[in-house]
Amino acid sequence: MTDSLQGRVALITGASSGIGAATATLLAERGARVALLARRKDRLDELAGRIVDAGGTALGVAVDVTDADALKAAAEQAAAEHGPADLVVNNAGVMLPAPIEELRTDQWQHQIDLNVSAAMHTIGAVVPQLVAAAAAGRPADLVNTSSIAAQNIFPNFAVYAATKAFITHLSRHLRVELGAKDVRVSAIEPGIVGTELQRHVTDEGAQDWLAESKQTVEWLEPEDIAEVIAFTAALPRRVNLQQVTIMPTRQAS
């Protein structure tokens, strides 16, 4: 399956680090042209350069995905330079756990803006491209990054978990709606993955929990999730993995 994505055009949000960067790298290795969307232009340029140096095709577009108009323009730019997307990895997100009684409304809103609103902006910007690709007889995939927090209960993660539950439930509905047009929709639900998300956590209790977890559990790596996304997209057009949960072997829940 090393060249199974040859000719695909992928658009990845949150592409400057973590799961997004790993996925962009792997998709490019397997033949896809990749458009990298995120805020940090320097990181995008560096990643795109590495992909090109390795023989792939990559375009970095710096954009704030919480800005619907800017995101639409970025998707149009990527389509004009690379071709319309037929594989979208809707991946941008942030995790900011804290006890609800602390009333960290700034963090609540930031998670909603990025994990929910920006995800919807991305879908709005790319669905016409995906529907057109499917109508032309090509595979078309919308892959939404969710979390096991969508299904499980973690104290102090209420707002983050709720945003991810939104993504998983949205994906189920979109799969039915867009599946009738041959667009596949998948929700990817990882357990703990070692990314920059943990460095954004400010709550001491959550920091302690993560630190303890790292002593007993070998966390997933971004490349593990990238492999699952690449596998999902490479399946025959008739096959749709609706929801994939990926856990570290030692993580219980």
Short mmCIF file of C-alpha atoms in Angstrom, two decimals:
data_model
loop_
_atom_site.label_atom_id
_atom_site.label_comp_id
_atom_site.label_asym_id
_atom_site.label_seq_id
_atom_site.Cartn_x
_atom_site.Cartn_y
_atom_site.Cartn_z
CA MET A 1 0.00 0.00 0.00
CA THR A 2 3.03 2.28 -0.17
CA ASP A 3 1.78 4.02 -3.33
CA SER A 4 -1.94 3.50 -2.75
CA LEU A 5 -2.63 7.26 -2.46
CA GLN A 6 -0.97 8.14 -5.74
CA GLY A 7 -2.82 11.00 -7.38
CA ARG A 8 -4.90 11.94 -4.32
CA VAL A 9 -5.07 15.58 -3.26
CA ALA A 10 -5.09 16.00 0.52
CA LEU A 11 -5.87 19.06 2.62
CA ILE A 12 -4.86 18.89 6.29
CA THR A 13 -5.69 21.42 8.99
CA GLY A 14 -3.59 21.68 12.13
CA ALA A 15 -0.73 20.59 9.89
CA SER A 16 2.14 22.41 11.58
CA SER A 17 2.73 19.78 14.28
CA GLY A 18 1.59 16.53 15.85
CA ILE A 19 -0.96 14.37 14.08
CA GLY A 20 -1.41 16.87 11.26
CA ALA A 21 2.29 17.05 10.40
CA ALA A 22 2.76 13.29 10.66
CA THR A 23 -0.27 12.68 8.45
CA ALA A 24 0.88 15.17 5.85
CA THR A 25 4.30 13.54 5.71
CA LEU A 26 2.92 10.02 5.34
CA LEU A 27 0.26 10.91 2.77
CA ALA A 28 2.93 12.64 0.69
CA GLU A 29 5.20 9.62 0.98
CA ARG A 30 2.37 7.50 -0.41
CA GLY A 31 1.81 9.70 -3.42
CA ALA A 32 -0.70 12.36 -2.39
CA ARG A 33 -0.24 16.05 -3.08
CA VAL A 34 -0.71 17.72 0.29
CA ALA A 35 -1.92 21.18 1.26
CA LEU A 36 -0.86 22.12 4.79
CA LEU A 37 -3.06 24.56 6.69
CA ALA A 38 -2.21 26.09 10.08
CA ARG A 39 -1.34 29.45 11.64
CA ARG A 40 2.45 29.09 11.93
CA LYS A 41 3.90 29.88 8.52
CA ASP A 42 7.47 29.09 9.54
CA ARG A 43 6.49 25.60 10.66
CA LEU A 44 4.47 25.02 7.49
CA ASP A 45 7.33 26.16 5.28
CA GLU A 46 9.74 23.88 7.10
CA LEU A 47 7.43 20.87 6.80
CA ALA A 48 6.62 21.54 3.15
CA GLY A 49 10.35 21.83 2.47
CA ARG A 50 11.04 18.45 4.08
CA ILE A 51 8.26 16.83 2.06
CA VAL A 52 9.53 18.31 -1.20
CA ASP A 53 13.12 17.34 -0.41
CA ALA A 54 11.90 13.76 0.08
CA GLY A 55 10.33 13.79 -3.37
CA GLY A 56 6.76 14.72 -2.44
CA THR A 57 4.50 17.62 -3.36
CA ALA A 58 3.41 20.03 -0.65
CA LEU A 59 1.96 23.51 -0.30
CA GLY A 60 1.83 25.44 2.98
CA VAL A 61 -0.99 27.95 3.45
CA ALA A 62 -0.90 29.97 6.67
CA VAL A 63 -4.41 30.59 7.94
CA ASP A 64 -6.38 30.97 11.16
CA VAL A 65 -8.96 28.22 10.81
CA THR A 66 -11.32 29.99 13.20
CA ASP A 67 -11.75 32.67 10.51
CA ALA A 68 -14.34 31.21 8.13
CA ASP A 69 -13.65 33.63 5.27
CA ALA A 70 -9.88 33.20 5.51
CA LEU A 71 -10.26 29.42 5.63
CA LYS A 72 -12.49 29.40 2.55
CA ALA A 73 -9.91 31.50 0.72
CA ALA A 74 -7.11 29.15 1.82
CA ALA A 75 -9.04 26.10 0.56
CA GLU A 76 -9.63 27.86 -2.76
CA GLN A 77 -5.94 28.75 -3.01
CA ALA A 78 -4.94 25.16 -2.34
CA ALA A 79 -7.39 23.92 -4.97
CA ALA A 80 -6.10 26.42 -7.53
CA GLU A 81 -2.46 25.43 -6.98
CA HIS A 82 -2.78 21.72 -6.22
CA GLY A 83 -6.17 20.73 -7.56
CA PRO A 84 -9.44 20.24 -5.64
CA ALA A 85 -9.12 18.15 -2.49
CA ASP A 86 -10.44 14.59 -2.43
CA LEU A 87 -9.00 13.78 1.01
CA VAL A 88 -9.53 16.18 3.91
CA VAL A 89 -8.09 15.64 7.38
CA ASN A 90 -10.05 17.97 9.68
CA ASN A 91 -7.55 17.95 12.50
CA ALA A 92 -6.99 21.36 14.12
CA GLY A 93 -7.78 21.36 17.83
CA VAL A 94 -6.79 22.21 21.37
CA MET A 95 -7.19 20.53 24.79
CA LEU A 96 -7.52 22.72 27.90
CA PRO A 97 -8.88 20.71 30.84
CA ALA A 98 -9.80 22.45 34.09
CA PRO A 99 -12.37 22.02 36.87
CA ILE A 100 -15.65 23.54 35.75
CA GLU A 101 -15.89 25.52 39.00
CA GLU A 102 -12.86 27.58 37.99
CA LEU A 103 -15.06 29.17 35.33
CA ARG A 104 -12.27 29.36 32.77
CA THR A 105 -14.61 30.83 30.21
CA ASP A 106 -11.68 31.95 28.06
CA GLN A 107 -10.53 28.35 27.74
CA TRP A 108 -14.06 27.10 27.18
CA GLN A 109 -14.51 29.49 24.29
CA HIS A 110 -11.10 28.76 22.79
CA GLN A 111 -11.89 25.04 22.69
CA ILE A 112 -15.31 25.65 21.17
CA ASP A 113 -13.89 28.07 18.58
CA LEU A 114 -11.15 25.70 17.45
CA ASN A 115 -12.56 22.22 18.06
CA VAL A 116 -16.12 22.92 16.92
CA SER A 117 -16.49 26.14 14.94
CA ALA A 118 -13.24 25.80 12.99
CA ALA A 119 -14.07 22.17 12.23
CA MET A 120 -17.38 23.32 10.77
CA HIS A 121 -15.67 26.10 8.79
CA THR A 122 -13.35 23.48 7.31
CA ILE A 123 -16.25 21.24 6.36
CA GLY A 124 -18.06 24.15 4.75
CA ALA A 125 -14.97 25.07 2.74
CA VAL A 126 -14.18 21.59 1.43
CA VAL A 127 -17.43 19.66 1.04
CA PRO A 128 -18.08 21.03 -2.48
CA GLN A 129 -14.64 19.78 -3.54
CA LEU A 130 -15.27 16.34 -2.01
CA VAL A 131 -18.70 15.99 -3.60
CA ALA A 132 -17.26 16.96 -6.99
CA ALA A 133 -14.44 14.42 -6.63
CA ALA A 134 -16.90 11.66 -5.76
CA ALA A 135 -19.17 12.63 -8.65
CA ALA A 136 -16.17 12.27 -10.97
CA GLY A 137 -15.71 8.69 -9.75
CA ARG A 138 -12.74 9.31 -7.47
CA PRO A 139 -12.43 8.34 -3.79
CA ALA A 140 -13.45 11.21 -1.54
CA ASP A 141 -12.76 11.27 2.19
CA LEU A 142 -13.53 13.58 5.09
CA VAL A 143 -11.57 12.42 8.14
CA ASN A 144 -12.42 14.21 11.39
CA THR A 145 -10.06 13.97 14.35
CA SER A 146 -12.06 13.26 17.50
CA SER A 147 -10.91 11.59 20.73
CA ILE A 148 -11.81 8.78 23.10
CA ALA A 149 -13.02 11.64 25.30
CA ALA A 150 -16.06 11.68 22.99
CA GLN A 151 -17.10 8.34 24.50
CA ASN A 152 -15.53 8.23 27.99
CA ILE A 153 -15.68 10.30 31.17
CA PHE A 154 -12.59 12.20 32.36
CA PRO A 155 -12.92 14.56 35.33
CA ASN A 156 -12.06 18.17 34.49
CA PHE A 157 -12.18 17.48 30.73
CA ALA A 158 -15.89 18.30 30.37
CA VAL A 159 -15.67 21.04 27.76
CA TYR A 160 -12.96 19.35 25.70
CA ALA A 161 -14.85 16.05 25.82
CA ALA A 162 -18.07 17.76 24.78
CA THR A 163 -16.38 19.30 21.74
CA LYS A 164 -15.09 15.89 20.70
CA ALA A 165 -18.49 14.28 21.25
CA PHE A 166 -19.80 16.91 18.85
CA ILE A 167 -17.23 15.85 16.25
CA THR A 168 -18.02 12.14 16.56
CA HIS A 169 -21.78 12.62 16.42
CA LEU A 170 -21.48 15.12 13.57
CA SER A 171 -19.37 12.61 11.65
CA ARG A 172 -22.06 9.94 11.98
CA HIS A 173 -24.69 12.27 10.58
CA LEU A 174 -22.46 13.52 7.77
CA ARG A 175 -21.57 9.96 6.82
CA VAL A 176 -25.24 9.27 6.13
CA GLU A 177 -25.79 12.58 4.34
CA LEU A 178 -22.64 12.56 2.23
CA GLY A 179 -22.39 8.79 1.84
CA ALA A 180 -25.37 8.99 -0.50
CA LYS A 181 -23.06 11.03 -2.74
CA ASP A 182 -20.13 8.58 -2.33
CA VAL A 183 -18.19 10.80 0.08
CA ARG A 184 -16.79 8.76 2.97
CA VAL A 185 -16.78 10.33 6.45
CA SER A 186 -14.68 8.92 9.29
CA ALA A 187 -14.17 9.91 12.91
CA ILE A 188 -10.74 9.00 14.29
CA GLU A 189 -10.77 8.68 18.10
CA PRO A 190 -7.28 8.35 19.59
CA GLY A 191 -6.37 7.74 23.20
CA ILE A 192 -3.37 9.61 24.55
CA VAL A 193 -1.04 10.75 21.78
CA GLY A 194 2.22 12.55 22.53
CA THR A 195 1.75 15.93 20.81
CA GLU A 196 1.85 19.64 21.62
CA LEU A 197 -1.64 19.35 23.12
CA GLN A 198 -0.19 18.34 26.47
CA ARG A 199 2.04 21.42 26.56
CA HIS A 200 -1.03 23.66 26.34
CA VAL A 201 -2.54 22.22 29.52
CA THR A 202 -2.43 24.71 32.41
CA ASP A 203 -4.46 22.87 35.06
CA GLU A 204 -2.15 21.32 37.67
CA GLY A 205 -4.41 18.35 38.32
CA ALA A 206 -4.52 17.48 34.63
CA GLN A 207 -0.76 17.98 34.36
CA ASP A 208 -0.23 15.54 37.24
CA TRP A 209 -2.59 13.01 35.67
CA LEU A 210 -0.78 13.20 32.34
CA ALA A 211 2.62 12.90 33.99
CA GLU A 212 1.50 9.84 35.96
CA SER A 213 0.02 8.30 32.83
CA LYS A 214 3.29 8.69 30.98
CA GLN A 215 5.05 6.65 33.67
CA THR A 216 2.75 3.65 33.19
CA VAL A 217 1.52 3.88 29.58
CA GLU A 218 3.51 4.06 26.37
CA TRP A 219 1.63 6.85 24.62
CA LEU A 220 0.69 6.69 20.99
CA GLU A 221 2.83 8.68 18.56
CA PRO A 222 1.43 10.97 15.85
CA GLU A 223 2.76 8.58 13.21
CA ASP A 224 0.48 5.85 14.60
CA ILE A 225 -2.59 7.96 13.88
CA ALA A 226 -1.23 8.93 10.46
CA GLU A 227 -0.97 5.25 9.55
CA VAL A 228 -4.63 4.70 10.42
CA ILE A 229 -5.74 7.74 8.42
CA ALA A 230 -3.69 6.64 5.39
CA PHE A 231 -5.10 3.11 5.67
CA THR A 232 -8.66 4.45 5.90
CA ALA A 233 -8.23 6.59 2.79
CA ALA A 234 -6.60 3.78 0.80
CA LEU A 235 -9.48 1.33 1.20
CA PRO A 236 -11.67 0.57 -1.82
CA ARG A 237 -14.17 3.32 -2.56
CA ARG A 238 -17.05 1.13 -1.38
CA VAL A 239 -15.56 0.80 2.14
CA ASN A 240 -16.08 3.45 4.83
CA LEU A 241 -14.55 3.10 8.29
CA GLN A 242 -17.14 5.15 10.15
CA GLN A 243 -15.39 5.38 13.51
CA VAL A 244 -11.95 4.16 14.53
CA THR A 245 -10.80 4.09 18.16
CA ILE A 246 -7.02 3.85 18.61
CA MET A 247 -5.70 3.14 22.08
CA PRO A 248 -2.29 2.77 23.67
CA THR A 249 -2.06 -0.88 24.63
CA ARG A 250 -1.78 -0.12 28.36
CA GLN A 251 -4.35 2.68 28.50
CA ALA A 252 -7.49 1.32 30.15
CA SER A 253 -9.91 4.11 29.23
#
